[in-house]
Amino acid sequence: MTQFNIEDHPHRRFNPLTNDWILVSPHRSKRPWQGQVEKTVVEERPAYDPDCYLCAGNERVGGHKNPDYKGTFVFTNDFSALLTDTPDGGTSESLFQSKSESGICKVICFSDNHSLTIPEMEVEDIRKVVDVWCREFEELGSNEMINYVQIFENKGSIMGCSNPHPHGQIWSSSSVPVEPEKESVTQKTYFEKNGRTLLGDYLASELEKKERLLAENEHFVALVPYWAVWPFETMIISKRPVQNILQLTDDERTALADIYKQLTVKYDNLFETSFAYSAGLHQAPTDGKDYPEWHLHMHFYPPLLRSATVKKFMVGYEMLATPQRDITAEQAARRLRELPSVHYKHQ
Ligand code: H2U
Ligand code: ZN
């Protein structure tokens, strides 16, 4: 009998942050790929687009006019999914539970330059985005009504992003949403048992193993998590366990901007295309309580698999049973790690 080898044999992996299992089928990634590995035409965008609802001075869909901003610009989403004036209420019938939900949704333009994306921006300008995140987190988080602030970015039309202008969003809500709530529970259980954060211990092990590391600076590490589901899923984890971005020092804020750029440059270089993803920060709830178990991190969920256009579908078995991947986290990490750290447009 041959011995089990994680690089070759089908296996399950455990995600300690969500308590979920995933299926890995490494033997299938050895299938020959006969499709084209095409490059998409590099799309050149103007620095200003008169038809863009996020460019400075332009009118948005709701009729508001953007100011002539330079750098970043924040506004309340004209089609907010959450509203501030929702009346209290709900139903508690066991099979028909509901609860009213309030919140505030904002849109953040990362730059006045329509043609840029995070990997093409300068670190000092990405740092200004981090500063906006901090300001918004502080303002929204100190609102009595808001108990969780979700900062995120949808990049690329393949991820449902409506506009190529560099931007992100913040949805803040009165309840803690599903994903951060799962992580709240698992991190608390781990912290109570071990007296250290789950991600602090995880990061320490990854720094020793070195198999899944992608990029590192003084304060942050980018890696492919052991339990990644999406082919090129990654995480950014702070070296120091902090509960939220407001606890970052000045140097750490700049380091976050730097690692955000380092990682997304690698992403763009993978298929020499503007790489699509949904990414966001996970941090402690803002209900005024202390959460020593919470360890700030960012998740990146990109849909692409084999080329600029071949994406992975989460369908069939994944929808009905368990998420599955072929290429292992280690193979994905190796590929991303070996890519140049200079953006392909500037090579
Ligand atoms: P994406 O990040 O997924 O592209 O979403 C952009 C958001 O911008 C979306 O939530 C909002 C949409 O409601 N929006 C405005 O607030 N004003 C507009 O004029 C158009 C889009
Ligand atoms: Zn998370």
Coordinates of N, CA and C in Angstrom, one line a residue, residues 234-317:
T234 N -6.0 34.3 -0.7 CA -4.9 34.6 0.2 C -5.4 35.4 1.4
M235 N -4.5 35.6 2.4 CA -4.8 36.4 3.5 C -3.7 37.3 3.8
I236 N -4.0 38.5 4.4 CA -2.9 39.3 5.0 C -3.2 39.3 6.5
I237 N -2.1 39.0 7.3 CA -2.3 38.9 8.7 C -1.3 39.8 9.4
S238 N -1.7 40.6 10.4 CA -0.8 41.5 11.1 C 0.1 40.6 12.0
K239 N 1.4 41.0 12.1 CA 2.3 40.2 13.0 C 1.9 40.5 14.5
R240 N 1.5 41.7 14.8 CA 1.1 42.0 16.1 C -0.4 41.8 16.2
P241 N -0.9 41.0 17.2 CA -2.3 40.8 17.3 C -3.0 42.1 17.7
V242 N -3.7 42.7 16.8 CA -4.5 43.9 17.1 C -6.0 43.6 16.8
Q243 N -6.9 44.2 17.5 CA -8.3 43.9 17.3 C -8.9 44.6 16.1
N244 N -8.4 45.8 15.9 CA -8.9 46.6 14.7 C -7.9 47.6 14.2
I245 N -8.1 48.2 13.1 CA -7.1 49.1 12.4 C -6.8 50.3 13.3
L246 N -7.7 50.7 14.2 CA -7.4 51.9 15.0 C -6.2 51.6 15.9
Q247 N -5.9 50.3 16.2 CA -4.8 50.0 17.1 C -3.5 49.9 16.4
L248 N -3.5 50.1 15.1 CA -2.2 50.1 14.3 C -1.5 51.4 14.6
T249 N -0.1 51.2 14.7 CA 0.7 52.4 14.8 C 0.8 53.0 13.4
D250 N 1.4 54.2 13.4 CA 1.7 54.9 12.1 C 2.5 54.0 11.1
D251 N 3.5 53.4 11.6 CA 4.3 52.5 10.8 C 3.5 51.3 10.3
E252 N 2.7 50.8 11.1 CA 1.9 49.6 10.7 C 0.9 50.0 9.7
R253 N 0.3 51.2 9.7 CA -0.6 51.6 8.7 C 0.1 51.6 7.3
T254 N 1.3 52.2 7.3 CA 2.0 52.2 6.0 C 2.4 50.8 5.6
A255 N 2.7 50.0 6.5 CA 3.1 48.6 6.2 C 1.9 47.8 5.6
L256 N 0.7 48.2 6.1 CA -0.5 47.5 5.6 C -0.7 48.0 4.1
A257 N -0.5 49.3 3.9 CA -0.6 49.8 2.5 C 0.4 49.0 1.6
D258 N 1.6 48.8 2.1 CA 2.7 48.2 1.4 C 2.4 46.8 1.1
I259 N 1.9 46.0 2.0 CA 1.6 44.6 1.8 C 0.4 44.4 0.8
Y260 N -0.6 45.3 0.9 CA -1.7 45.3 0.0 C -1.2 45.5 -1.4
K261 N -0.3 46.4 -1.6 CA 0.3 46.6 -2.9 C 1.1 45.4 -3.4
Q262 N 2.0 44.9 -2.5 CA 2.8 43.7 -2.8 C 2.0 42.6 -3.3
L263 N 0.9 42.3 -2.6 CA 0.1 41.1 -2.9 C -0.6 41.3 -4.2
T264 N -1.2 42.5 -4.4 CA -2.0 42.7 -5.6 C -1.2 42.9 -6.9
V265 N 0.1 43.3 -6.7 CA 1.0 43.3 -7.9 C 1.3 41.9 -8.3
K266 N 1.5 41.0 -7.3 CA 1.7 39.5 -7.7 C 0.4 39.0 -8.4
Y267 N -0.8 39.4 -7.9 CA -2.0 38.9 -8.5 C -2.1 39.4 -10.0
D268 N -1.8 40.7 -10.2 CA -1.8 41.2 -11.6 C -0.8 40.5 -12.5
N269 N 0.3 40.2 -11.9 CA 1.4 39.5 -12.7 C 1.1 38.1 -13.0
L270 N 0.2 37.4 -12.3 CA -0.1 36.0 -12.5 C -0.6 35.7 -13.9
F271 N -1.5 36.5 -14.4 CA -2.0 36.3 -15.7 C -1.9 37.5 -16.6
E272 N -1.0 38.4 -16.1 CA -0.8 39.7 -16.8 C -2.1 40.4 -17.2
T273 N -2.9 40.5 -16.1 CA -4.2 41.1 -16.3 C -4.6 41.8 -15.0
S274 N -5.5 42.7 -15.1 CA -6.0 43.3 -13.8 C -6.8 42.3 -13.1
F275 N -6.3 41.7 -12.0 CA -6.8 40.5 -11.4 C -8.0 40.9 -10.5
A276 N -9.1 40.2 -10.8 CA -10.3 40.4 -10.0 C -10.3 39.7 -8.7
Y277 N -11.0 40.4 -7.7 CA -11.1 39.7 -6.4 C -12.2 40.5 -5.6
S278 N -12.7 39.8 -4.5 CA -13.4 40.5 -3.4 C -12.4 40.3 -2.3
A279 N -12.1 41.5 -1.6 CA -11.2 41.5 -0.5 C -11.8 42.3 0.6
G280 N -11.4 42.0 1.8 CA -11.9 42.9 2.9 C -11.3 42.6 4.2
L281 N -11.4 43.6 5.1 CA -10.8 43.5 6.5 C -11.8 42.7 7.4
H282 N -11.3 41.9 8.2 CA -12.0 41.3 9.3 C -11.5 41.8 10.6
Q283 N -12.3 42.4 11.4 CA -11.9 42.9 12.7 C -13.0 42.8 13.8
A284 N -12.6 43.2 15.0 CA -13.5 43.0 16.1 C -14.8 43.8 15.9
P285 N -15.9 43.4 16.5 CA -17.2 44.1 16.5 C -17.0 45.5 17.2
T286 N -17.8 46.4 16.9 CA -17.7 47.8 17.5 C -18.8 48.1 18.5
D287 N -19.1 47.1 19.3 CA -20.2 47.2 20.3 C -19.7 47.8 21.6
G288 N -18.4 48.2 21.6 CA -17.9 48.8 22.9 C -17.2 47.8 23.8
K289 N -17.4 46.5 23.5 CA -16.7 45.5 24.3 C -15.3 45.3 23.9
D290 N -14.5 44.6 24.8 CA -13.1 44.3 24.5 C -13.0 42.9 23.8
Y291 N -12.3 42.8 22.8 CA -12.2 41.5 22.1 C -10.7 41.0 21.9
P292 N -10.1 40.7 23.0 CA -8.6 40.3 23.0 C -8.4 39.2 22.0
E293 N -9.4 38.3 21.7 CA -9.2 37.2 20.8 C -9.2 37.6 19.4
W294 N -9.7 38.8 19.0 CA -9.7 39.2 17.6 C -8.4 39.6 17.1
H295 N -8.0 39.1 15.9 CA -6.7 39.4 15.3 C -7.0 39.9 13.9
L296 N -6.7 41.1 13.7 CA -7.0 41.8 12.4 C -6.4 41.1 11.2
H297 N -7.2 40.9 10.2 CA -6.6 40.3 9.0 C -7.5 40.7 7.8
M298 N -7.0 40.4 6.6 CA -7.7 40.7 5.3 C -7.8 39.4 4.6
H299 N -9.0 39.2 4.0 CA -9.2 38.0 3.1 C -9.2 38.5 1.6
F300 N -8.6 37.7 0.7 CA -8.8 38.0 -0.7 C -9.3 36.7 -1.4
Y301 N -10.5 36.9 -2.0 CA -11.1 35.8 -2.7 C -11.2 36.1 -4.2
P302 N -10.2 35.6 -5.0 CA -10.2 35.9 -6.4 C -10.8 34.7 -7.2
P303 N -11.6 34.9 -8.2 CA -12.3 33.8 -8.9 C -11.5 33.1 -10.0
L304 N -10.4 33.8 -10.4 CA -9.7 33.2 -11.6 C -8.9 31.9 -11.2
L305 N -8.8 31.1 -12.2 CA -8.2 29.8 -12.0 C -7.0 29.5 -12.9
R306 N -7.2 29.7 -14.2 CA -6.1 29.2 -15.1 C -5.6 30.3 -16.1
S307 N -6.4 31.3 -16.3 CA -6.0 32.4 -17.2 C -6.8 33.6 -16.9
A308 N -6.6 34.7 -17.7 CA -7.3 35.9 -17.4 C -8.8 35.8 -17.6
T309 N -9.2 34.7 -18.2 CA -10.7 34.5 -18.4 C -11.3 33.2 -17.8
V310 N -10.4 32.3 -17.5 CA -11.0 31.0 -17.0 C -11.1 31.1 -15.5
K311 N -12.4 31.1 -15.0 CA -12.6 31.3 -13.6 C -13.1 30.0 -13.0
K312 N -12.9 29.9 -11.7 CA -13.5 28.7 -11.0 C -14.9 28.9 -10.7
F313 N -15.8 27.9 -10.9 CA -17.2 28.0 -10.5 C -17.4 27.2 -9.2
M314 N -18.1 27.8 -8.3 CA -18.4 27.1 -7.1 C -19.8 26.5 -7.3
V315 N -19.9 25.4 -7.9 CA -21.2 24.8 -8.3 C -21.2 23.3 -8.0
G316 N -22.3 22.7 -8.3 CA -22.5 21.3 -8.1 C -22.1 20.8 -6.7
Y317 N -21.1 20.0 -6.6 CA -20.7 19.4 -5.4 C -20.4 20.5 -4.3

